[in-house]
Coordinates of C-alpha atoms in Angstrom, one line a residue:
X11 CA -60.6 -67.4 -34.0
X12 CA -58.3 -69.3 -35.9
X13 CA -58.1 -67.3 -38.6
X14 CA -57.4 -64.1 -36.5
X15 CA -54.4 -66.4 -34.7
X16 CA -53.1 -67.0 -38.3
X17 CA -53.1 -63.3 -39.3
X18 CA -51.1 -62.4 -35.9
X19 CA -48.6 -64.9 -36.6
X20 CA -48.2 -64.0 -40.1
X21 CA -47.5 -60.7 -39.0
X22 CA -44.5 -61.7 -36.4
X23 CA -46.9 -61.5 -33.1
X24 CA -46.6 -64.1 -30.6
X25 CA -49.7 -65.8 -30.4
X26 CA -50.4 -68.0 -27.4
X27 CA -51.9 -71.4 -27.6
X28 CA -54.3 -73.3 -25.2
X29 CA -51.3 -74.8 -23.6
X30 CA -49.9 -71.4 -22.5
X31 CA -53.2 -69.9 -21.9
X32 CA -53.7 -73.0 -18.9
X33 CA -50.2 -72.4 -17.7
X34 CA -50.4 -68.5 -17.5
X35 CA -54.2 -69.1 -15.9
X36 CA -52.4 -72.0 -13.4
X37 CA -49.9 -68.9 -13.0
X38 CA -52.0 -66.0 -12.4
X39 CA -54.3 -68.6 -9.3
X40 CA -50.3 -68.9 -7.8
X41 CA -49.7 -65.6 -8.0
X42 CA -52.8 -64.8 -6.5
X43 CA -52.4 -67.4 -3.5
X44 CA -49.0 -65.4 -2.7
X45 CA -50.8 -62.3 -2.0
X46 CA -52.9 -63.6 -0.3
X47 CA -50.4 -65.8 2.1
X48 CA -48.4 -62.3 2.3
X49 CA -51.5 -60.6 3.2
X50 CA -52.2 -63.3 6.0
X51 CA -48.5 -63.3 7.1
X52 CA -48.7 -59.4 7.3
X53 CA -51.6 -59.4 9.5
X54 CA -50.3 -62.1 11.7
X55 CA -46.6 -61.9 12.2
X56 CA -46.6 -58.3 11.3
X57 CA -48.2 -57.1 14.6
X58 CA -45.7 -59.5 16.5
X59 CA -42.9 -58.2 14.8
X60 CA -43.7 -54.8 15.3
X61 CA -44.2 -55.3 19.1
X62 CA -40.3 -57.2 19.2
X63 CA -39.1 -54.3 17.3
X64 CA -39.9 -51.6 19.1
X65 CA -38.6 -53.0 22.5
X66 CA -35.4 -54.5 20.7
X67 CA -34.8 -51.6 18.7
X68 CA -36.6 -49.0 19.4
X69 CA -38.1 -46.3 16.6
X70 CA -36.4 -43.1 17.3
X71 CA -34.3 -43.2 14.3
X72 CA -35.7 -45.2 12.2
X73 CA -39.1 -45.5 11.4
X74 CA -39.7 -49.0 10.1
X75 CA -41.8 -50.3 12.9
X76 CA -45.0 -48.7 11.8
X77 CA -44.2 -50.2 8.3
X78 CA -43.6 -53.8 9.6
X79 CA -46.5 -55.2 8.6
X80 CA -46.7 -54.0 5.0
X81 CA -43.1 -55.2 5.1
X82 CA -43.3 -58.6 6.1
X83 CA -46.3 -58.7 3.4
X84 CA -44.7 -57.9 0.5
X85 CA -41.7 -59.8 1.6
X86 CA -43.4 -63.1 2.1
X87 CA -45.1 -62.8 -1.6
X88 CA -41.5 -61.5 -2.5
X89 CA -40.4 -64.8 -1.7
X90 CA -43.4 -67.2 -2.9
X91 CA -44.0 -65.3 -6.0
X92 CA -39.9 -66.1 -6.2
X93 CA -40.1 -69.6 -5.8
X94 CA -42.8 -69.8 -8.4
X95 CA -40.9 -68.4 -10.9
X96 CA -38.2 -70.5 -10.2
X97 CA -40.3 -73.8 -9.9
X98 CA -40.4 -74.4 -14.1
X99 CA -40.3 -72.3 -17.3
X100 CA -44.3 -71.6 -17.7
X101 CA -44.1 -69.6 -21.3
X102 CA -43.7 -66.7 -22.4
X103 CA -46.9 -65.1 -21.3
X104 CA -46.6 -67.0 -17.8
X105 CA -43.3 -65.6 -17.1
X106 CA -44.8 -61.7 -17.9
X107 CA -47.7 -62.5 -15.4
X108 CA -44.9 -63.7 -12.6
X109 CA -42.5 -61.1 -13.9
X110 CA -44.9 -58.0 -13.2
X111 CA -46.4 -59.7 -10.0
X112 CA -42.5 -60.1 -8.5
X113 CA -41.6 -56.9 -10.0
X114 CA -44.2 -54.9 -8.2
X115 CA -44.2 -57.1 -5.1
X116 CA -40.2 -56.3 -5.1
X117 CA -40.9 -52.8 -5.7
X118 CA -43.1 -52.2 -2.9
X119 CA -41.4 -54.0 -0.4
X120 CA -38.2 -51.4 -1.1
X121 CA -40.3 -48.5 -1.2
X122 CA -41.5 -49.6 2.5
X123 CA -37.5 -49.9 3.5
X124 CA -36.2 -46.7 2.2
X125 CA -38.9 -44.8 2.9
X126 CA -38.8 -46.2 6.6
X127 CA -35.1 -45.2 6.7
X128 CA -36.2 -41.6 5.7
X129 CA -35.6 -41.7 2.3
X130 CA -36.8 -38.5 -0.1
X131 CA -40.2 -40.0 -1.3
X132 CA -38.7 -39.2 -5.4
X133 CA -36.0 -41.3 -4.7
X134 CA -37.4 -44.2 -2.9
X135 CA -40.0 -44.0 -5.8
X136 CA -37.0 -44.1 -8.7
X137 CA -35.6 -47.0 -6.9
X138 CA -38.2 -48.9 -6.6
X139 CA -39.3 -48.2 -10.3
X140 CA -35.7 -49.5 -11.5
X141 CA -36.2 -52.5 -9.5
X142 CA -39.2 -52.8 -10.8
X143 CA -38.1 -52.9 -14.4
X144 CA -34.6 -55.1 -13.6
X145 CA -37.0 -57.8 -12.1
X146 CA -39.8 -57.8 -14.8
X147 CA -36.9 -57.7 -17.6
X148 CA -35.0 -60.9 -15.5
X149 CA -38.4 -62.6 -15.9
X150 CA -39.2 -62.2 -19.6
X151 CA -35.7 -62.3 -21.0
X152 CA -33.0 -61.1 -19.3
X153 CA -31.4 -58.0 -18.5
X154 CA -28.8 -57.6 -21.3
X155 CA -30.9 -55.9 -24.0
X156 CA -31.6 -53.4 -20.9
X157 CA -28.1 -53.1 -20.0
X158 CA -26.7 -52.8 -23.4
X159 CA -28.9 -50.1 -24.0
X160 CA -28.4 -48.5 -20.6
X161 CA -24.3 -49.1 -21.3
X162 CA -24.1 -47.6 -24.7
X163 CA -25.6 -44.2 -23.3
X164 CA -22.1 -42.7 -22.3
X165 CA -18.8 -41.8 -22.9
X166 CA -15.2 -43.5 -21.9
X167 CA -12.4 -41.1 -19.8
X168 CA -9.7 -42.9 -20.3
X169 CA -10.3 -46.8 -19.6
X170 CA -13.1 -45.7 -17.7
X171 CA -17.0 -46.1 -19.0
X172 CA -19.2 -43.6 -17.5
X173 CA -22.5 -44.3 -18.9
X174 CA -26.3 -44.5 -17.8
X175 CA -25.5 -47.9 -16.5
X176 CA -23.2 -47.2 -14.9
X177 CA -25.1 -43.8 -13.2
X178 CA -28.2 -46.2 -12.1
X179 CA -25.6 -48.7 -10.5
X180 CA -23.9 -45.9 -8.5
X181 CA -27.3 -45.0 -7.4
X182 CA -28.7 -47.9 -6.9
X183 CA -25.8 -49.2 -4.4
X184 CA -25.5 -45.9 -2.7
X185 CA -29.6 -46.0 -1.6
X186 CA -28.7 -49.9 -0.3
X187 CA -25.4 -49.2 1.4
X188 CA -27.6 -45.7 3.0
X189 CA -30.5 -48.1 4.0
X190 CA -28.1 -50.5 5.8
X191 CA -26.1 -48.2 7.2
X192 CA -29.1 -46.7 8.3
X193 CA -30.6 -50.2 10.3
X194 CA -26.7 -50.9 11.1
X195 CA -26.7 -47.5 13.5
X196 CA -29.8 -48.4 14.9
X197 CA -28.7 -51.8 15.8
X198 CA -25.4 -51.0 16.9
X199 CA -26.7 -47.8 19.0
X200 CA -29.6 -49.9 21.1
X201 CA -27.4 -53.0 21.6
X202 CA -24.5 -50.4 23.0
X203 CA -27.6 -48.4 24.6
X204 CA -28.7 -51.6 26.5
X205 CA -25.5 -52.7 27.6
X206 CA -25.6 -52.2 31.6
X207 CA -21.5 -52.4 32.2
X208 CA -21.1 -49.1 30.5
X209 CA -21.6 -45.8 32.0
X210 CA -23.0 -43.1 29.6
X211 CA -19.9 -41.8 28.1
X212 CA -18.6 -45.1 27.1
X213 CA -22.0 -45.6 25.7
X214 CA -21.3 -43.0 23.4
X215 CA -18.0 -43.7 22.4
X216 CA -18.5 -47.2 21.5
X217 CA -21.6 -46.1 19.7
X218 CA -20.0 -43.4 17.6
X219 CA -16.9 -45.5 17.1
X220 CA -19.3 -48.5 15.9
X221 CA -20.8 -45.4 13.6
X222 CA -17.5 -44.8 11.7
X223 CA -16.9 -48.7 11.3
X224 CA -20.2 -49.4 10.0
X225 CA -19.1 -46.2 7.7
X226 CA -15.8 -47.0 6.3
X227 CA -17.2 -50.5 5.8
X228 CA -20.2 -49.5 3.4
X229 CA -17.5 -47.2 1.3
X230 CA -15.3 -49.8 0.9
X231 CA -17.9 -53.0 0.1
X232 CA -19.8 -50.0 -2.4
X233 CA -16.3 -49.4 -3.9
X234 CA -15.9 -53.4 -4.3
X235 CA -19.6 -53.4 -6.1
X236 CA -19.4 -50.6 -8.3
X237 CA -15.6 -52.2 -9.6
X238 CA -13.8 -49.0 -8.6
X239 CA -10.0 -49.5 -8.7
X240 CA -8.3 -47.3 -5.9
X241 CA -4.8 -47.7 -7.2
X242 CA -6.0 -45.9 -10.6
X243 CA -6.7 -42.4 -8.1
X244 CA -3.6 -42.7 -6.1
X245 CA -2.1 -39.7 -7.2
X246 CA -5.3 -38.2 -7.4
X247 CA -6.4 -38.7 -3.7
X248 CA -3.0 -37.9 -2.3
X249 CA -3.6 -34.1 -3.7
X250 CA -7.1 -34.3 -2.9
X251 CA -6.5 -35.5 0.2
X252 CA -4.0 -33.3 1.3
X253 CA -6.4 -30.3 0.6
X254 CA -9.0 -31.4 2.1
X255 CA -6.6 -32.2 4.9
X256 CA -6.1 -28.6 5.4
X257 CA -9.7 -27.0 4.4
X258 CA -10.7 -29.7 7.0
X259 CA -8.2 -29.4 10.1
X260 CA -10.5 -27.5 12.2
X261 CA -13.1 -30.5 11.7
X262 CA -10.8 -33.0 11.5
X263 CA -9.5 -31.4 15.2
X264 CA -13.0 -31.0 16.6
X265 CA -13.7 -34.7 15.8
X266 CA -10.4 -36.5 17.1
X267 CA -11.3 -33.5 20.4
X268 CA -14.6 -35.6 21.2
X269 CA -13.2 -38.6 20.7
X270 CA -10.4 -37.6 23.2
X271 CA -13.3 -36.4 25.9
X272 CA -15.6 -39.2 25.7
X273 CA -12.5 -41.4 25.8
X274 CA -11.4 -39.6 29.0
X275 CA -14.1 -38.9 30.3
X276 CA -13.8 -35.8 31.3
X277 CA -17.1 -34.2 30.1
X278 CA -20.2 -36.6 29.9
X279 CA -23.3 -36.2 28.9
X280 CA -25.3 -34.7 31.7
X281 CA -22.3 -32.6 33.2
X282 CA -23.0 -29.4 34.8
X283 CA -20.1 -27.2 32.9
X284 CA -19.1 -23.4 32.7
X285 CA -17.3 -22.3 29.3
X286 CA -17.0 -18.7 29.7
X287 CA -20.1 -16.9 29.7
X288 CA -21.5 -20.4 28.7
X289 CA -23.4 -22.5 31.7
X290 CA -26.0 -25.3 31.4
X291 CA -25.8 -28.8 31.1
X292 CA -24.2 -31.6 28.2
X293 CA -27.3 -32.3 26.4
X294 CA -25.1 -34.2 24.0
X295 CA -21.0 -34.1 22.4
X296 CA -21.7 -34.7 18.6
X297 CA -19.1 -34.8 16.0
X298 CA -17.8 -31.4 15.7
X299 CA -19.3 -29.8 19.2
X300 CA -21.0 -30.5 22.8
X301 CA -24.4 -29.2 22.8
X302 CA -25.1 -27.4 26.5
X303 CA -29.1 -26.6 27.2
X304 CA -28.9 -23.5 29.7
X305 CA -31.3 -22.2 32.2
X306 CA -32.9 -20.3 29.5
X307 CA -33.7 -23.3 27.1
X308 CA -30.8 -21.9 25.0
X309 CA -29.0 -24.7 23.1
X310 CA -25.0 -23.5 23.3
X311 CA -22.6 -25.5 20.4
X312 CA -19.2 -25.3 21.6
X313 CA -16.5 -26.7 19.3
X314 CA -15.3 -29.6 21.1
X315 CA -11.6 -28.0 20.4
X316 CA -12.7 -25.6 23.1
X317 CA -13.3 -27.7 25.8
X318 CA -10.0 -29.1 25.1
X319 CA -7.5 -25.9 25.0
X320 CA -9.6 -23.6 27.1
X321 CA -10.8 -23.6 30.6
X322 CA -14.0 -25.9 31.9
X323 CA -15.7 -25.7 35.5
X324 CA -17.5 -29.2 35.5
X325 CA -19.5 -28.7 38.4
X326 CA -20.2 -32.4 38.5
X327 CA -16.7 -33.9 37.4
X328 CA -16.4 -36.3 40.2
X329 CA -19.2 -35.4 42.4
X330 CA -22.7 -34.2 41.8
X331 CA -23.0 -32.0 44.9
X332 CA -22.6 -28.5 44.5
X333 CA -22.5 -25.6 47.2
X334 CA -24.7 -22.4 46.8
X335 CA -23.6 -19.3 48.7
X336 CA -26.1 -17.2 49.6
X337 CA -25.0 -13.7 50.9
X338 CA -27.3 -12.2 54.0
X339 CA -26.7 -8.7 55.5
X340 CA -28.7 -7.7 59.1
X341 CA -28.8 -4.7 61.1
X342 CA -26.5 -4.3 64.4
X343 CA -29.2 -4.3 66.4
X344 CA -30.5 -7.6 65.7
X345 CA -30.2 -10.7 67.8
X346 CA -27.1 -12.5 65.5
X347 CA -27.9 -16.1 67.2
X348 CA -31.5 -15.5 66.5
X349 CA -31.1 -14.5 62.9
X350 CA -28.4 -17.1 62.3
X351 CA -30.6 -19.7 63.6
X352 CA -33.4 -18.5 61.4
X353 CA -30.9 -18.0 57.9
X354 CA -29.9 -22.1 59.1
X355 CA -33.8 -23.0 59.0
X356 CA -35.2 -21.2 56.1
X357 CA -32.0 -23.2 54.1
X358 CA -33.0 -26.8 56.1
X359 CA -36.3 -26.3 54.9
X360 CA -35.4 -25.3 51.2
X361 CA -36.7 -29.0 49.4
X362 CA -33.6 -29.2 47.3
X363 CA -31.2 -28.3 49.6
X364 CA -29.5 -32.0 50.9
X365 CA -29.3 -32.9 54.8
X366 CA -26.1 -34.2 53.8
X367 CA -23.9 -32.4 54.1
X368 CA -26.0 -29.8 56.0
X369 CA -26.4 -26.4 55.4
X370 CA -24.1 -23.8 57.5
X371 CA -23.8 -20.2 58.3
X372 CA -20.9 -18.3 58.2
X373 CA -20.4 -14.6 59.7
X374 CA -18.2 -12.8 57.3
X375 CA -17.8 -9.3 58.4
X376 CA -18.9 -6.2 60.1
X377 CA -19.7 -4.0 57.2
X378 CA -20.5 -0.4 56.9
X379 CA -24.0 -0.7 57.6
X380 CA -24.9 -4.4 58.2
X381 CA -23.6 -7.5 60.0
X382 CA -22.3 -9.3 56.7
X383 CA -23.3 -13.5 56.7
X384 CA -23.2 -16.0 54.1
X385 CA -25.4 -19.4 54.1
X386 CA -23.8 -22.3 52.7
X387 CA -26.2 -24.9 51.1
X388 CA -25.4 -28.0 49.0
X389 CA -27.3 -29.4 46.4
X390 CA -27.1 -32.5 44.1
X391 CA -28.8 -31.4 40.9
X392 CA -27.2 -28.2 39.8
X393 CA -28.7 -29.0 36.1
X394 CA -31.8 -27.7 38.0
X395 CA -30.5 -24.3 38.5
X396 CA -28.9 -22.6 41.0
X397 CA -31.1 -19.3 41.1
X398 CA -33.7 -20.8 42.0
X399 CA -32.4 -22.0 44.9
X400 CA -31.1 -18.9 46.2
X401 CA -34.6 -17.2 45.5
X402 CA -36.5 -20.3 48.0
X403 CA -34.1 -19.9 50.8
X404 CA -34.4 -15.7 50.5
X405 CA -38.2 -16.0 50.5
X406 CA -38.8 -18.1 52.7
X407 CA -35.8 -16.0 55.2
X408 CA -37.9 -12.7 54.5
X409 CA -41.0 -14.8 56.1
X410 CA -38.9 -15.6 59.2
X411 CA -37.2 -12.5 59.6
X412 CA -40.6 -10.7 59.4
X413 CA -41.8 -13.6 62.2
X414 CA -39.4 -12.4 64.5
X415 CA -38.7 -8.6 63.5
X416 CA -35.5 -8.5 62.3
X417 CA -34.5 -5.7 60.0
X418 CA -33.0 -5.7 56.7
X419 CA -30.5 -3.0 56.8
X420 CA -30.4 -0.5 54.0
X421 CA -27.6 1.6 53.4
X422 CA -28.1 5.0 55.2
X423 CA -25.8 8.7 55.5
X424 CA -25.6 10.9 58.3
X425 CA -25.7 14.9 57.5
X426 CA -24.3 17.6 59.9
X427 CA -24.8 20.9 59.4
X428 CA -22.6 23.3 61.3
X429 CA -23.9 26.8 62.2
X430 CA -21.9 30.4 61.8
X431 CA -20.5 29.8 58.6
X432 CA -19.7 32.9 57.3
X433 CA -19.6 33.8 53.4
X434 CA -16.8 34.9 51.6
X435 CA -16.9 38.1 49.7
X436 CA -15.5 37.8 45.6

């Protein structure tokens, strides 16, 4: 045994001695006891956490509360395995056992995040491998042979570098800033969501409002990371800008136009609205347009510049109630008091048609072939249709009418015929 340690180290190998063999064994027991206290922490406080999530936060958008438990694992034996690795120097092959078991530990906890944020599997994966690598590389050496490798991999524009360091940092800050961002939203959006002083509108505004800050914020703290000097683009973004100022104006207007109506107030979510041949109700007013479900289950996106510079019936701008007129036509013959008292029953008895105010009858006119009426109903949920409404009171008019005998008119022509005329001769 000897021998074959002399004939490595005469050949350059490292050879470990007994010393480094206990630590690395004292090592690989620690490392060990940190899986296993994440593995207990993830089955204890993971359930927990999971539970607070999901009536804190919710897990609509994001879908870390099914991974909460493998996260608060491999974040616990993130930490230990830390801590051990910082407690002494333990040797060369110490520090590789640590360095793989925090690398991987490190690695699996951010392939947990991402891919709870809805990362693309690939890229959660090429994080987490890079992360892998950085940490096992900061354990066994440092990260400078890794960098200066990475950093000679490139070409200089001007006094700029743009190397395969520099690529993995860009990429490596834009999946963390995406992740936060990502959480940030979700936070923001249920605290907003929860708060009971605001009706829905403001709800939205302040959440989409807290959406740009959160935004703008990330670009500028990612710009601060990567070491990007504005001032050197100035020139640059003022052109660019300026384009993009005009290729955008329509988006730029749509945008600044929902502000404007959730500011307002105007148009909420859950208004009953006509836009043209357009009626339904706001499911939702996004970024560039309000989305409007109809009748049909047909989702309408109308530019929010529309709503602005055109026309808008909002049925339920400052009151919900809505009146349905439903026209009525009955023969001359018929008893008018009788059939208006039936036309004022069959719309009392109509389940969605409100008590107050109550339902009326008007007499309109005496048409050509029919005494012409109109019913006048009000209802309070016009996002439920107003068809359908019509169609109950009809039906259940036709049953009354047929109680009692009253005729529908239909249109009808008299001929006369008169006798002794006498043909002309060509």
């Amino acid at each position: 045994m000897n021998d074959l340690a002399a004939g490595l180290a005469g050949q350059g190998l490292p050879v470990a001695d007994g010393r480094e063999l206990v630590e690395a064994g004292i090592v690989a027991g620690l490392v060990l006891l940190s899986l296993l206290l994440g593995w207990l922490a993830g089955r204890w406080a993971g359930p927990h956490l999971t539970d607070v999530w999901r009536q804190r936060v919710g897990d609509h958008a994001v879908g870390l509360a099914a991974r909460m438990c493998d996260i608060v694992r491999h974040l616990v034996a993130v930490v230990a395995l830390a801590l051990i690795a910082q407690v002494r120097d333990w040797g060369a092959l110490g520090d590789i056992v640590v360095g793989l078991a925090l690398g991987a530990a490190v690695g699996r906890l951010a392939m947990q995040l991402l891919r709870g944020v809805n990362l693309a599997r690939w890229l959660a994966w090429a994080v987490s491998s890079i992360l892998f690598v950085a940490v096992l590389a900061g354990s066994v050496g440092g990260l400078e042979p890794i960098t200066t490798t990475l950093d000679a991999i490139g070409f200089s524009v001007g006094r700029r570098r743009l190397s395969l360091l520099a690529l993995v940092s860009a990429l490596l800050t834009a999946v963390i800033l995406y992740a936060v961002v990502r959480v940030a939203n979700r936070l923001v959006g249920h605290a907003v969501g929860q708060a009971k002083s605001l009706d829905p509108a403001q709800k939205l505004l302040a959440q989409k409002l807290a959406s740009i800050a959160v935004v703008i914020t990330a670009f500028f703290f990612g710009i601060d990371l990567l070491g990007i000097d504005l001032t050197t683009f100035a020139i640059f973004s003022g052109g660019l800008g300026l384009a993009v100022g005009f290729g955008l104006q329509k988006t730029v207007g749509n945008l600044i136009a929902g502000i404007i109506l959730l500011m307002d107030r105007s148009i909420k979510p859950g208004d009953v609205i006509v836009v043209g041949d357009s009626f339904g109700w706001v499911n939702k007013i996004g970024v560039r347009a309000v989305s409007v479900i109809t009748r049909d289950g047909k989702e309408h996106l109308i530019p929010n510049e529309i709503l602005m510079t055109q026309e808008v019936e909002n049925w339920s701008f400052s009151d919900r109630n809505v009146r349905v007129r439903i026209p009525v036509g009955v023969g001359y013959e018929t008893d008018l008091r009788l059939a208006q008292k039936l036309m004022l029953q069959a719309a009392t008895e109509s389940p969605r048609v409100l008590r107050s105010p109550m339902p009326n009858v008007w007499l309109l006119s005496y048409g050509e072939y029919a005494v012409e009426h109109e019913i006048l109903a009000w209802i309070s949920d016009p996002e439920q249709g107003v068809g359908n409404v019509r169609s109950d009171v009809l039906n259940r008019l036709w049953d009354l009418f047929a109680e009692h005998d009253i005729k529908i008119p239909v249109p009808r022509r008299e001929l006369m015929f008169r006798d002794g005329l006498a043909g002309t001769k060509g």
